[in-house]
Coordinates of C-alpha atoms in Angstrom, one line a residue:
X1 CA 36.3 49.2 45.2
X2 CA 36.7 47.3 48.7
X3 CA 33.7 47.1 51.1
X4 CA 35.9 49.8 53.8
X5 CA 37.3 52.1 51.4
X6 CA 33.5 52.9 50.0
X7 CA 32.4 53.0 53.8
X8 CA 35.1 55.6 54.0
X9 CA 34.4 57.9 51.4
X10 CA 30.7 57.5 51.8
X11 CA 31.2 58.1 55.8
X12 CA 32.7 61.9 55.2
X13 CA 30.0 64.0 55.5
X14 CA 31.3 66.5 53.2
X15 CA 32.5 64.8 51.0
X16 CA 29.3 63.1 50.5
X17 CA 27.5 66.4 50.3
X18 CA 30.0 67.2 47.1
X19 CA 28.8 64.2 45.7
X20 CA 25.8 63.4 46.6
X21 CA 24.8 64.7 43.2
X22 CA 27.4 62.6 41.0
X23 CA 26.2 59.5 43.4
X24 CA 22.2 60.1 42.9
X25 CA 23.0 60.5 38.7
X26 CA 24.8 57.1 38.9
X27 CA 22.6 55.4 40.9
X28 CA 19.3 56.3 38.9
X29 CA 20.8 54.1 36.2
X30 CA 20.2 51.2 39.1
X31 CA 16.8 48.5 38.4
X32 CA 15.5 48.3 41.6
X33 CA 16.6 44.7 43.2
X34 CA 20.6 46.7 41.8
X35 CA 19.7 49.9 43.8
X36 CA 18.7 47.9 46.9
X37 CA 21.7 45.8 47.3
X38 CA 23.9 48.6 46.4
X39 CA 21.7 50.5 49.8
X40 CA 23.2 48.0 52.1
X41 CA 26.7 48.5 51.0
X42 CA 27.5 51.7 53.1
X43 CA 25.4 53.9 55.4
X44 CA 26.6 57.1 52.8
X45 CA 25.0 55.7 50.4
X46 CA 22.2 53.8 51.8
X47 CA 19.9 57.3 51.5
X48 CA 20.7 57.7 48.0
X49 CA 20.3 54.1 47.0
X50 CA 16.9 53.8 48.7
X51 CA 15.5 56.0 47.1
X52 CA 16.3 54.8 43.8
X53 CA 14.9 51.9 44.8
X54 CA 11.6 53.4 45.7
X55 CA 11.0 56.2 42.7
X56 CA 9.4 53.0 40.9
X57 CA 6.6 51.1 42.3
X58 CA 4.5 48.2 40.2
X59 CA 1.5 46.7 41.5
X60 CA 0.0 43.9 39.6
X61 CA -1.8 41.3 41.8
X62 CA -3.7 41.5 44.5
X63 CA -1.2 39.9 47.3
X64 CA 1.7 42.4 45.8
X65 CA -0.2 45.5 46.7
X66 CA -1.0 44.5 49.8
X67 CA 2.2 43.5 50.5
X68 CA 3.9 46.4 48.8
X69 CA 1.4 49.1 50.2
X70 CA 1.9 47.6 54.2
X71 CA 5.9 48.1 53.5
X72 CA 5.7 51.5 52.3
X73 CA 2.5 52.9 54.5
X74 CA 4.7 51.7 57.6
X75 CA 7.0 54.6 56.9
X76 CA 5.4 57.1 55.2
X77 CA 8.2 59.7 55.4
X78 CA 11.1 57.6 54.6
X79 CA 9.5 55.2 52.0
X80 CA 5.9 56.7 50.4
X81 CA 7.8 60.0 49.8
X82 CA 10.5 58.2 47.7
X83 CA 8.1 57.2 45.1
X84 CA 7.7 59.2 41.8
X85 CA 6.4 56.4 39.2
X86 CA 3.5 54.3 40.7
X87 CA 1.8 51.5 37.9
X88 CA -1.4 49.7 39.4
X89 CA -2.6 47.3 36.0
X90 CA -5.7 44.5 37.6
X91 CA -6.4 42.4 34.5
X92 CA -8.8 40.0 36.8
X93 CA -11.8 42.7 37.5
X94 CA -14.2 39.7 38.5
X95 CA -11.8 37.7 41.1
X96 CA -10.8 41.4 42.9
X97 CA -14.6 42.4 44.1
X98 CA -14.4 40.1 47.3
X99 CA -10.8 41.8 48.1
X100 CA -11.7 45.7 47.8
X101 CA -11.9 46.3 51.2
X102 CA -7.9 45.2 51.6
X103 CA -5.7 45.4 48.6
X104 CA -8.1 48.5 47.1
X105 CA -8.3 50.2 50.6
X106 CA -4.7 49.9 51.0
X107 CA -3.8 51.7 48.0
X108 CA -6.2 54.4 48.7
X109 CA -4.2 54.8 51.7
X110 CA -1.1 54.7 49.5
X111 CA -2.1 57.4 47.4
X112 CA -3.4 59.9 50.0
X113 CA 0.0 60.3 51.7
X114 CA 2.0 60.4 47.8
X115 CA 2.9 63.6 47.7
X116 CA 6.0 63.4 45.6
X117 CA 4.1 61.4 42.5
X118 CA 5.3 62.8 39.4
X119 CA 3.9 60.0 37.0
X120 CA 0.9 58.1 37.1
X121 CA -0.5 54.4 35.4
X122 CA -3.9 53.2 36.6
X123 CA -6.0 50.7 34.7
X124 CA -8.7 49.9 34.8
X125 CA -9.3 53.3 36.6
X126 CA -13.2 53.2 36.2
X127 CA -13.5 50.3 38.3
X128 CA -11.0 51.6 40.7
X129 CA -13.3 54.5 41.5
X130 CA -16.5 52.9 41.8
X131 CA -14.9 50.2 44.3
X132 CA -13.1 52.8 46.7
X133 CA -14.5 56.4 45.8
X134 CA -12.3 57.7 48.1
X135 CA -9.5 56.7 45.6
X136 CA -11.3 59.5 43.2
X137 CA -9.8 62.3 46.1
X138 CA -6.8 60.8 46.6
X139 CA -5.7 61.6 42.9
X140 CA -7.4 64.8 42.8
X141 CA -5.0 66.0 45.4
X142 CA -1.6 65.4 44.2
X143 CA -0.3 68.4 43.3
X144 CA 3.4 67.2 41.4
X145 CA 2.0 64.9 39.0
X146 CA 3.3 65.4 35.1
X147 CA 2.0 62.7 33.4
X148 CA -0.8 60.1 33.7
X149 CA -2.1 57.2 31.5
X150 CA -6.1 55.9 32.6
X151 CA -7.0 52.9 31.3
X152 CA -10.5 51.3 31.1
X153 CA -11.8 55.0 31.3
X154 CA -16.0 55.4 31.0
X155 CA -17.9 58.6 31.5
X156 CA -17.7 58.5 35.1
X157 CA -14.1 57.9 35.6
X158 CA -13.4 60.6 33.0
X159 CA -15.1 63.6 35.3
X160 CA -12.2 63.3 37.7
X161 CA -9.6 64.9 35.1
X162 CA -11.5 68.7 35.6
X163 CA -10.8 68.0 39.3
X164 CA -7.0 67.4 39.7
X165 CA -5.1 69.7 40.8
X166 CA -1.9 69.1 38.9
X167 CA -0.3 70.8 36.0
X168 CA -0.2 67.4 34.1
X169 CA 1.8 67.7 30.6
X170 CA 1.3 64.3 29.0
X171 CA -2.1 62.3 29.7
X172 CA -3.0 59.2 28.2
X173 CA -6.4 57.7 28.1
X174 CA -7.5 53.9 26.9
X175 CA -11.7 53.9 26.8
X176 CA -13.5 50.8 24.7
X177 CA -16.8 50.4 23.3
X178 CA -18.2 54.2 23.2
X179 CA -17.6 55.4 26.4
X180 CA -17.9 59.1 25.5
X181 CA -16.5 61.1 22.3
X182 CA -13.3 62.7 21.6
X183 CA -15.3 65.8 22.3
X184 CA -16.6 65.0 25.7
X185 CA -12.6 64.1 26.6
X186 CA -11.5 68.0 25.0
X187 CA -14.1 69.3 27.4
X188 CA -13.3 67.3 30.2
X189 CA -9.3 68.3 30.1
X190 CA -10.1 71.6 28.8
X191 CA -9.0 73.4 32.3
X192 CA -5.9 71.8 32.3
X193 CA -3.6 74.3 30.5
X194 CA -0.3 72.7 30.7
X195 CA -1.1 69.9 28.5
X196 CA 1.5 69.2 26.1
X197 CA 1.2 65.5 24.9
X198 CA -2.4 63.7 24.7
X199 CA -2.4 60.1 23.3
X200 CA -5.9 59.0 23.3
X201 CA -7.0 55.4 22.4
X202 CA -10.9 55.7 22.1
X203 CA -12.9 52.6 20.4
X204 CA -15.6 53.0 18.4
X205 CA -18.1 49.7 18.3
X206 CA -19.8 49.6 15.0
X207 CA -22.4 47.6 15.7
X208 CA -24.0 50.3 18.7
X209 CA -24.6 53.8 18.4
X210 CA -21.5 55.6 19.4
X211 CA -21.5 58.7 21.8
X212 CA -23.2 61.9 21.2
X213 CA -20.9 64.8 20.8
X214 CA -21.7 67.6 23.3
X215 CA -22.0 71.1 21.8
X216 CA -18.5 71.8 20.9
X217 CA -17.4 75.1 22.3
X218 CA -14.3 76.8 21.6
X219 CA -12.4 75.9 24.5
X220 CA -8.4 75.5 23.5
X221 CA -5.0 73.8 24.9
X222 CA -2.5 76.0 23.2
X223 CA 0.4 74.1 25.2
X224 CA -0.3 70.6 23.4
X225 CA 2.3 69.9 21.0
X226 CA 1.7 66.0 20.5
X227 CA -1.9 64.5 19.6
X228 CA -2.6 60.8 18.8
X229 CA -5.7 59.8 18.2
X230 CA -8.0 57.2 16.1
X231 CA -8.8 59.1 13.1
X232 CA -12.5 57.7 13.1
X233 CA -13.1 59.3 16.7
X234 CA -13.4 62.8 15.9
X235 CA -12.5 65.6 12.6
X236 CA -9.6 67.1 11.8
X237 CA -11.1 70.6 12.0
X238 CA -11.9 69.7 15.8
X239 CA -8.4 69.4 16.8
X240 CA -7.3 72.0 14.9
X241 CA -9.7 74.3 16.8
X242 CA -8.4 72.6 20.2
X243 CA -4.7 72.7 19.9
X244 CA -3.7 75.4 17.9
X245 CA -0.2 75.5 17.9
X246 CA 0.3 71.2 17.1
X247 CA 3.8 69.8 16.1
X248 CA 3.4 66.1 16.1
X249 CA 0.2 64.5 14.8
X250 CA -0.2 60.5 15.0
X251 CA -3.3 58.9 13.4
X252 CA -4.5 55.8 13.4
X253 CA -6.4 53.9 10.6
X254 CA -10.2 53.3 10.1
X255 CA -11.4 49.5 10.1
X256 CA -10.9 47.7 6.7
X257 CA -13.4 48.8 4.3
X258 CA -14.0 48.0 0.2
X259 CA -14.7 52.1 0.3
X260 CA -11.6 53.9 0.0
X261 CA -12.5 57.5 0.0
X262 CA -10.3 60.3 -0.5
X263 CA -11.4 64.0 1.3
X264 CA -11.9 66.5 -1.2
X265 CA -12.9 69.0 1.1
X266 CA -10.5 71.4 2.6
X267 CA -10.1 72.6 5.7
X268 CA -8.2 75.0 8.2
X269 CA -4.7 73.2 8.9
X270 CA -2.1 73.7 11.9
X271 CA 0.9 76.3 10.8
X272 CA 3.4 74.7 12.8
X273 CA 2.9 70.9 12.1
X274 CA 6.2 69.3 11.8
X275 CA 5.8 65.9 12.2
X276 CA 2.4 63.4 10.7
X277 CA 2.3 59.8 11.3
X278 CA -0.6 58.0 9.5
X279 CA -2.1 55.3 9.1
X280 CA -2.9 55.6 5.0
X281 CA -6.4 54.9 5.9
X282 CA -6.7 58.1 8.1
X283 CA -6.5 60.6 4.9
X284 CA -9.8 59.6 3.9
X285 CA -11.3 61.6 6.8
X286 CA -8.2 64.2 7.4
X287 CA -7.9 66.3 4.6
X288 CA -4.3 67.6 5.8
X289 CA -3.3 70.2 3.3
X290 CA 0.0 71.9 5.8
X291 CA 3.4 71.4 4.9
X292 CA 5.1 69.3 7.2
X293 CA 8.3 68.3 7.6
X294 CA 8.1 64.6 8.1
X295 CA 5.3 62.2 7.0
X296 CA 5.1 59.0 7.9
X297 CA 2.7 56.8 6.2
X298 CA 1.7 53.6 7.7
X299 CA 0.2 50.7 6.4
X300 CA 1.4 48.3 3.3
X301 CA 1.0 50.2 0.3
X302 CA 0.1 48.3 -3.1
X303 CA -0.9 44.9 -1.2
X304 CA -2.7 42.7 -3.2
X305 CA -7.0 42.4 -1.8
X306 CA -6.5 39.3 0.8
X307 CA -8.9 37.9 3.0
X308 CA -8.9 39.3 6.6
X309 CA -11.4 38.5 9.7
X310 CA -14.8 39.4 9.2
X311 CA -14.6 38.7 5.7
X312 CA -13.5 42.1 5.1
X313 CA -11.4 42.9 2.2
X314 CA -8.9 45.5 1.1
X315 CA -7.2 46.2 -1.9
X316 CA -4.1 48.1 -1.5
X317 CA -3.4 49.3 -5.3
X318 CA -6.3 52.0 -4.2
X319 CA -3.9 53.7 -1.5
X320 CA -1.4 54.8 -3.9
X321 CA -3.6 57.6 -5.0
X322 CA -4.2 58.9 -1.5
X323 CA -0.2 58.4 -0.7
X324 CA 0.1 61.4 -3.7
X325 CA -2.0 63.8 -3.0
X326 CA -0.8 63.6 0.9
X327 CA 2.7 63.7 -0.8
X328 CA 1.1 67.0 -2.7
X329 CA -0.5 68.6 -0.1
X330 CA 2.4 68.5 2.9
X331 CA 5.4 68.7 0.7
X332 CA 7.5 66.7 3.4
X333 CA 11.0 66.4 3.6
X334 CA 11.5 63.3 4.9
X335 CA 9.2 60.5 4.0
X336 CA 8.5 56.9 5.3
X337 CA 6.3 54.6 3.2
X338 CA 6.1 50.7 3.2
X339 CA 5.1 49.1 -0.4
X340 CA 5.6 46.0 -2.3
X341 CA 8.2 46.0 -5.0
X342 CA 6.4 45.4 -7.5
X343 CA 7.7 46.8 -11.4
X344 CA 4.5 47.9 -12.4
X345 CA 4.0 50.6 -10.1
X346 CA 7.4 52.0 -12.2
X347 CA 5.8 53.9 -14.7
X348 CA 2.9 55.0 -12.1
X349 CA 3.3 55.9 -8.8
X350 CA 7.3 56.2 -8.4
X351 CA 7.3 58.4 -11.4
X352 CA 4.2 61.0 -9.9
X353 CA 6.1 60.3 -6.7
X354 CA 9.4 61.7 -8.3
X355 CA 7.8 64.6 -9.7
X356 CA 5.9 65.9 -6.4
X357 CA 8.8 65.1 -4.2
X358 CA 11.5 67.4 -5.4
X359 CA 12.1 68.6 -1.8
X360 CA 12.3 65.1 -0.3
X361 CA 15.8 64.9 2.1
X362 CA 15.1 61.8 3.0
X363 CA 13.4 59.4 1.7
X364 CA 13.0 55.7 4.0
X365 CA 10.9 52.6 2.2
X366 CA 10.3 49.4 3.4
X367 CA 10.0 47.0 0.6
X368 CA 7.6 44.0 1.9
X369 CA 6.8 40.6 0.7
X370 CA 3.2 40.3 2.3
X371 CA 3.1 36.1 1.7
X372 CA 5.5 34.0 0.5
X373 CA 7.4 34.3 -2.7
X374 CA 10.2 32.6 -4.1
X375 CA 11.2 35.2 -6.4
X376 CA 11.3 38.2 -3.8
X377 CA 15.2 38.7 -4.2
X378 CA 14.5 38.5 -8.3
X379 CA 12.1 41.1 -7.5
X380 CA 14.0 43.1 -5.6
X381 CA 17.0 42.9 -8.1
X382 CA 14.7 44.2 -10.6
X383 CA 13.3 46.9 -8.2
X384 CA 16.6 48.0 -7.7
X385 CA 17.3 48.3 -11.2
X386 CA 14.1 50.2 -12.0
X387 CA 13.3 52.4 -9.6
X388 CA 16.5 54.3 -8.5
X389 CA 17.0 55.6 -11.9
X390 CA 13.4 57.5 -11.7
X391 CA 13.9 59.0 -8.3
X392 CA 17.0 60.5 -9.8
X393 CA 14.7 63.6 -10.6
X394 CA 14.7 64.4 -6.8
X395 CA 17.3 66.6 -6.9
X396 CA 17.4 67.4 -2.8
X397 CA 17.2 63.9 -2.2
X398 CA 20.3 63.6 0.1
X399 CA 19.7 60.0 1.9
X400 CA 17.9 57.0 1.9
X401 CA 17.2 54.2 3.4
X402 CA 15.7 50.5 2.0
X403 CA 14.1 48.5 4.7
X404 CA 13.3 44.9 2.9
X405 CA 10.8 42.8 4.9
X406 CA 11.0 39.5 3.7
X407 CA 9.1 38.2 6.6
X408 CA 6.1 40.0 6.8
X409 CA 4.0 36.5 6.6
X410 CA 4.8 35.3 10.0
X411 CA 3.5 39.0 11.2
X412 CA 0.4 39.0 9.8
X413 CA -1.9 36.9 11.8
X414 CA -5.2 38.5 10.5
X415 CA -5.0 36.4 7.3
X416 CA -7.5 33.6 7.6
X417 CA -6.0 30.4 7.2
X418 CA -6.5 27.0 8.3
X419 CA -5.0 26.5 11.6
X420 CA -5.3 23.5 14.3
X421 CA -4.5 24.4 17.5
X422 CA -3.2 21.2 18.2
X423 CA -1.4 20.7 15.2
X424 CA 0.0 24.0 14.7
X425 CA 2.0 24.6 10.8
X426 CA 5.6 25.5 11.1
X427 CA 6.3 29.4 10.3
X428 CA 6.3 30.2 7.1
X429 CA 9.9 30.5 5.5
X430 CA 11.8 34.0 5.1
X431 CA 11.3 34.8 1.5
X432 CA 14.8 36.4 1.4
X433 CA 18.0 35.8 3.6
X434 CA 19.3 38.6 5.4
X435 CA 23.0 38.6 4.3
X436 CA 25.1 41.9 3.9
X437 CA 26.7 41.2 0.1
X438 CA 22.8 41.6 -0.7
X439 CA 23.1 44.8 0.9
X440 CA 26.3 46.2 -0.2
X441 CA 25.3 45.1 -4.0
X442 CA 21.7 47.1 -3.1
X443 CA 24.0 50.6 -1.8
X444 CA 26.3 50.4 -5.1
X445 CA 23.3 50.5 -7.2
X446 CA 21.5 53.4 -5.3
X447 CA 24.7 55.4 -5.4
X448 CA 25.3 54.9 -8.8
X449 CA 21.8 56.2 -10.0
X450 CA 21.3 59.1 -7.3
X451 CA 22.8 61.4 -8.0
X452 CA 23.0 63.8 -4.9
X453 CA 22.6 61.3 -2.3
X454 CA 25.3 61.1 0.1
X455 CA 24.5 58.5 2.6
X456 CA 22.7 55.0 2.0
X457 CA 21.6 52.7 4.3
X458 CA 20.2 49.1 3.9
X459 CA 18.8 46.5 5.8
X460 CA 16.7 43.5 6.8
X461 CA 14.0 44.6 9.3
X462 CA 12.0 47.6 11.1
X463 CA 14.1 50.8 10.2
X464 CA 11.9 54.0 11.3
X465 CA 12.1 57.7 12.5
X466 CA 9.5 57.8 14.7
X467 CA 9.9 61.6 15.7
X468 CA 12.0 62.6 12.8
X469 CA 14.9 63.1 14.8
X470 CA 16.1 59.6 16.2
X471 CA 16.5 56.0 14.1
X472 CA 15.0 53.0 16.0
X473 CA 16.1 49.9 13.9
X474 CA 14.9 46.7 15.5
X475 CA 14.1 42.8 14.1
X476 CA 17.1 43.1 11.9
X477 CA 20.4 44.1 10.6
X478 CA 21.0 47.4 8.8
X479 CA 24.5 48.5 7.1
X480 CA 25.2 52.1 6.6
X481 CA 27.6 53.8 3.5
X482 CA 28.1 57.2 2.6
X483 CA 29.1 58.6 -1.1
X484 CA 32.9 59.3 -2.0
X485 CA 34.1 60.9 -5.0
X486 CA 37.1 58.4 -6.2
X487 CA 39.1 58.9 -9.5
X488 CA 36.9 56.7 -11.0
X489 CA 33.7 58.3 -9.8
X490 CA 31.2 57.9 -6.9
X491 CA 31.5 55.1 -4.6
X492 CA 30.6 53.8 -1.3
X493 CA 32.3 53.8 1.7
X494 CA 31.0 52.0 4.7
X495 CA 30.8 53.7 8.0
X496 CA 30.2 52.7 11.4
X497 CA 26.3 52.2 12.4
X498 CA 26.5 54.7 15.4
X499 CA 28.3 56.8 13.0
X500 CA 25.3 56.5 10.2
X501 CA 22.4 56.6 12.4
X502 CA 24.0 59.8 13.6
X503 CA 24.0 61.7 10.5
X504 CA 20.3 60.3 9.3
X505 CA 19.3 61.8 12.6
X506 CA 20.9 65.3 11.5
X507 CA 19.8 64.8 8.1
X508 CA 16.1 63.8 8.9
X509 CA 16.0 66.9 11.8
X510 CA 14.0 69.8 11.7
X511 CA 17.1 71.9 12.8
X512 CA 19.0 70.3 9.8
X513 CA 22.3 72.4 9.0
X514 CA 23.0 72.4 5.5
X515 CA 26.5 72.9 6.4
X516 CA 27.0 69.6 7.3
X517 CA 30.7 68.0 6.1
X518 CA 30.1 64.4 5.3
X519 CA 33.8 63.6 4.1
X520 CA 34.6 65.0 8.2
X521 CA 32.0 62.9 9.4

């Protein structure tokens, strides 16, 4: 459109009143560096543009935020109130101290007059607060703020989450080297009833004494939907006092440990869990005995005892076992699991897995070759040959999806191995070739020996339903077919990948429709 027609429309006050909406939708879309050139354009738009171009601010070094904070404190109505988004990450603690009375001081300034915050990223808060305590106020007053994420959080910095005056629905917390307990952060966001999301990343150092838990009392946040959390920071019967009503449970493994043992004692569970990701290491201290809907299990299953750092070792044959009774216990519909393909798990765990799983929908596994091997494709072959034909038994099984990692040796950078930093080794080479007749030969066989499923997918790569409800494919290519009935029997048709990762999404959805039509899909 030419520079003077814009100026016109853009220059009618009602007309730009009309749109102002439309305008403000299609200018959010905008980076910032876009939304400021498109502000100089026309005066109409120059309002809406600006303030696109403010809603985000990111302040990483110590000249930017004092460069950044002048420009905005200059004018606080027409620039600070723009903002909605403000990131502050200081890597360099040390080199900072001889600047805290300008760059520090300035964004204290900065976040007295931010009104309009809606979402919040500080790290490393702690030192933050001791350097400018005024800072500690500052936050406390913002009354608009819906989500924040603290990082480098120690007891302290943790009191000033009682004191803030916002209904915040998703917090985020990053504390290292037993700062304080799971517990101590339940009582400190306890008053905070809007909470819906809490992602906590606690560490727990081995080699000190970790945190005492305060006496636990039965405060609760029956808002919080979605808990992540380190499975070794706190028990499962904790949360499930705090947050009563879960939906979506992440859990993240132990260390690496020769013990692998599985809870046997049971415990209350949350009626409404739909979704569990897990690291297969996290059952050993989370006895979850709910049905859910979707279970994701994380971690290779069925990889062979290597040598990690810290001359810790792991054998993962001993998973499988926990992988079943979780399978028993939550009776999910869809299921993600990562496993080697090797043929002697046939007559083990695919068969039990078969035999619990009789309400599985959908079933996504990533096949992974943990080092190299030249005869990954031969095994995959047979794999394909074996296994298939023993899921059969899964009668609801109505998709499913084969991720094959073939790469998984250039990902693993825990294994010890020699290494000169000078002389680095070249990566180690793909054990399989991503090509899509591999593919296409892997969906005839599927089809062929499952019976009721009615869309296949496979792929080289990441392919994952994080929330149960959208696919994320990444690092790869996936190819996507669904089941037609021919005159001479089932076949497979391939379909457009919006078109498949559409109908995994309604297949794998807690508000599935078993009225779906594939053949109008």
């Amino acid at each position: 459109m030419a520079h003077n027609e814009l100026e016109r429309i853009t220059s009618d006050s009602s007309l730009l009143r009309l749109n102002e909406d439309i305008l403000t939708e299609i200018v959010s879309y905008l980076h910032t560096r876009d939304a400021l050139h498109l502000s100089t354009t026309a005066r109409g738009l120059h309002q809406v543009a600006k303030r696109q171009a403010l809603s985000e601010i990111w302040l990483f070094r110590p000249e930017e935020t004092i460069r950044i904070c002048t420009y905005m404190l200059a004018d606080i109505q027409g620039r600070i109130m723009c903002v909605r988004k403000l990131s502050v990450r200081s890597h360099g603690i040390g080199e900072y101290h001889d600047q805290a009375s300008t760059h520090w001081q300035l964004l204290a300034d900065f976040l007295e007059h931010a009104h309009n915050l809606r979402s919040l990223c500080i790290f490393p808060i702690g030192f933050l607060l001791q350097a400018v305590p005024r800072m500690g106020d500052a936050l406390a007053k913002l009354q608009y703020l819906q989500d924040i994420d603290l990082g480098g959080v120690d007891a302290a910095s943790l009191k000033i989450l009682p004191c803030m005056r916002s209904n915040i629905r998703k917090i985020k917390i990053h504390a290292h080297f037993n700062a304080f307990s799971f517990e101590h952060l339940i009582l400190n966001i306890s008053s905070m009833q809007s909470i819906q999301e809490l992602d906590s990343e606690l560490s727990i150092n081995r080699w000190t004494q970790p945190p005492i838990p305060p006496a636990f009392t039965d405060c609760q946040l029956p808002k919080l939907r979605r808990l992540a959390v380190p499975s070794n920071t706190t028990t499962m019967s904790t949360c499930v006092r705090a947050f009563p009503e879960l939906r979506v449970l992440h859990l993240g493994g132990q260390e690496i440990s020769p013990e692998v043992n599985v809870v046997s004692a049971l415990t209350a569970c949350w009626p409404s869990l739909d979704v569990v990701q897990a690291h297969v290491t996290a059952f050993r201290r989370w006895p979850i005995t709910c049905p859910v809907h979707t279970l994701f299990i994380s971690g290779v299953l069925a990889m062979p005892s290597i040598q990690v750092q810290w001359d810790s070792t792991e054998d993962g044959a001993l998973f499988l076992p926990i992988v079943l009774n979780a399978v028993t216990h939550t009776s999910p519909i869809v299921l993600k699991l990562s496993i080697m393909p090797y043929i002697d798990l046939a007559p083990t765990f695919w068969t039990d897995l078969a035999e619990i799983g009789t309400q599985i929908r959908c079933l996504i596994i990533q096949l992974c070759e943990f080092q190299d091997a030249l005869q990954f494709q031969a095994d995959l072959v047979e794999w394909m040959n074996t296994v298939p034909p023993i899921l059969a038994s899964m009668r609801s099984l109505t998709h499913i999806q084969i991720c094959i990692r073939g790469d998984m040796s250039r990902h693993f950078s825990c294994v010890v191995q020699a290494y000169d930093p000078d002389n680095p080794p070249p990566p180690p080479p793909i054990a399989i070739v991503p090509t899509y007749e591999i593919a296409q030969e892997f969906s005839k066989i599927l089809i062929k020996n499952l019976p009721s499923v009615r869309l296949v997918s496979v792929g080289f790569g990441f392919g994952f339903l994080p929330d149960g409800s959208e696919q994320m494919l990444g690092g790869g290519s996936f190819w996507w077919w669904k089941t037609v009935i021919t005159p001479n029997g089932r076949n497979v048709q391939r379909i457009e990948d919006q078109a498949g990762i559409n109908l995994q999404s309604r297949l794998c959805s807690v508000e599935f429709d078993s009225r779906l039509d594939f053949d109008r899909e």
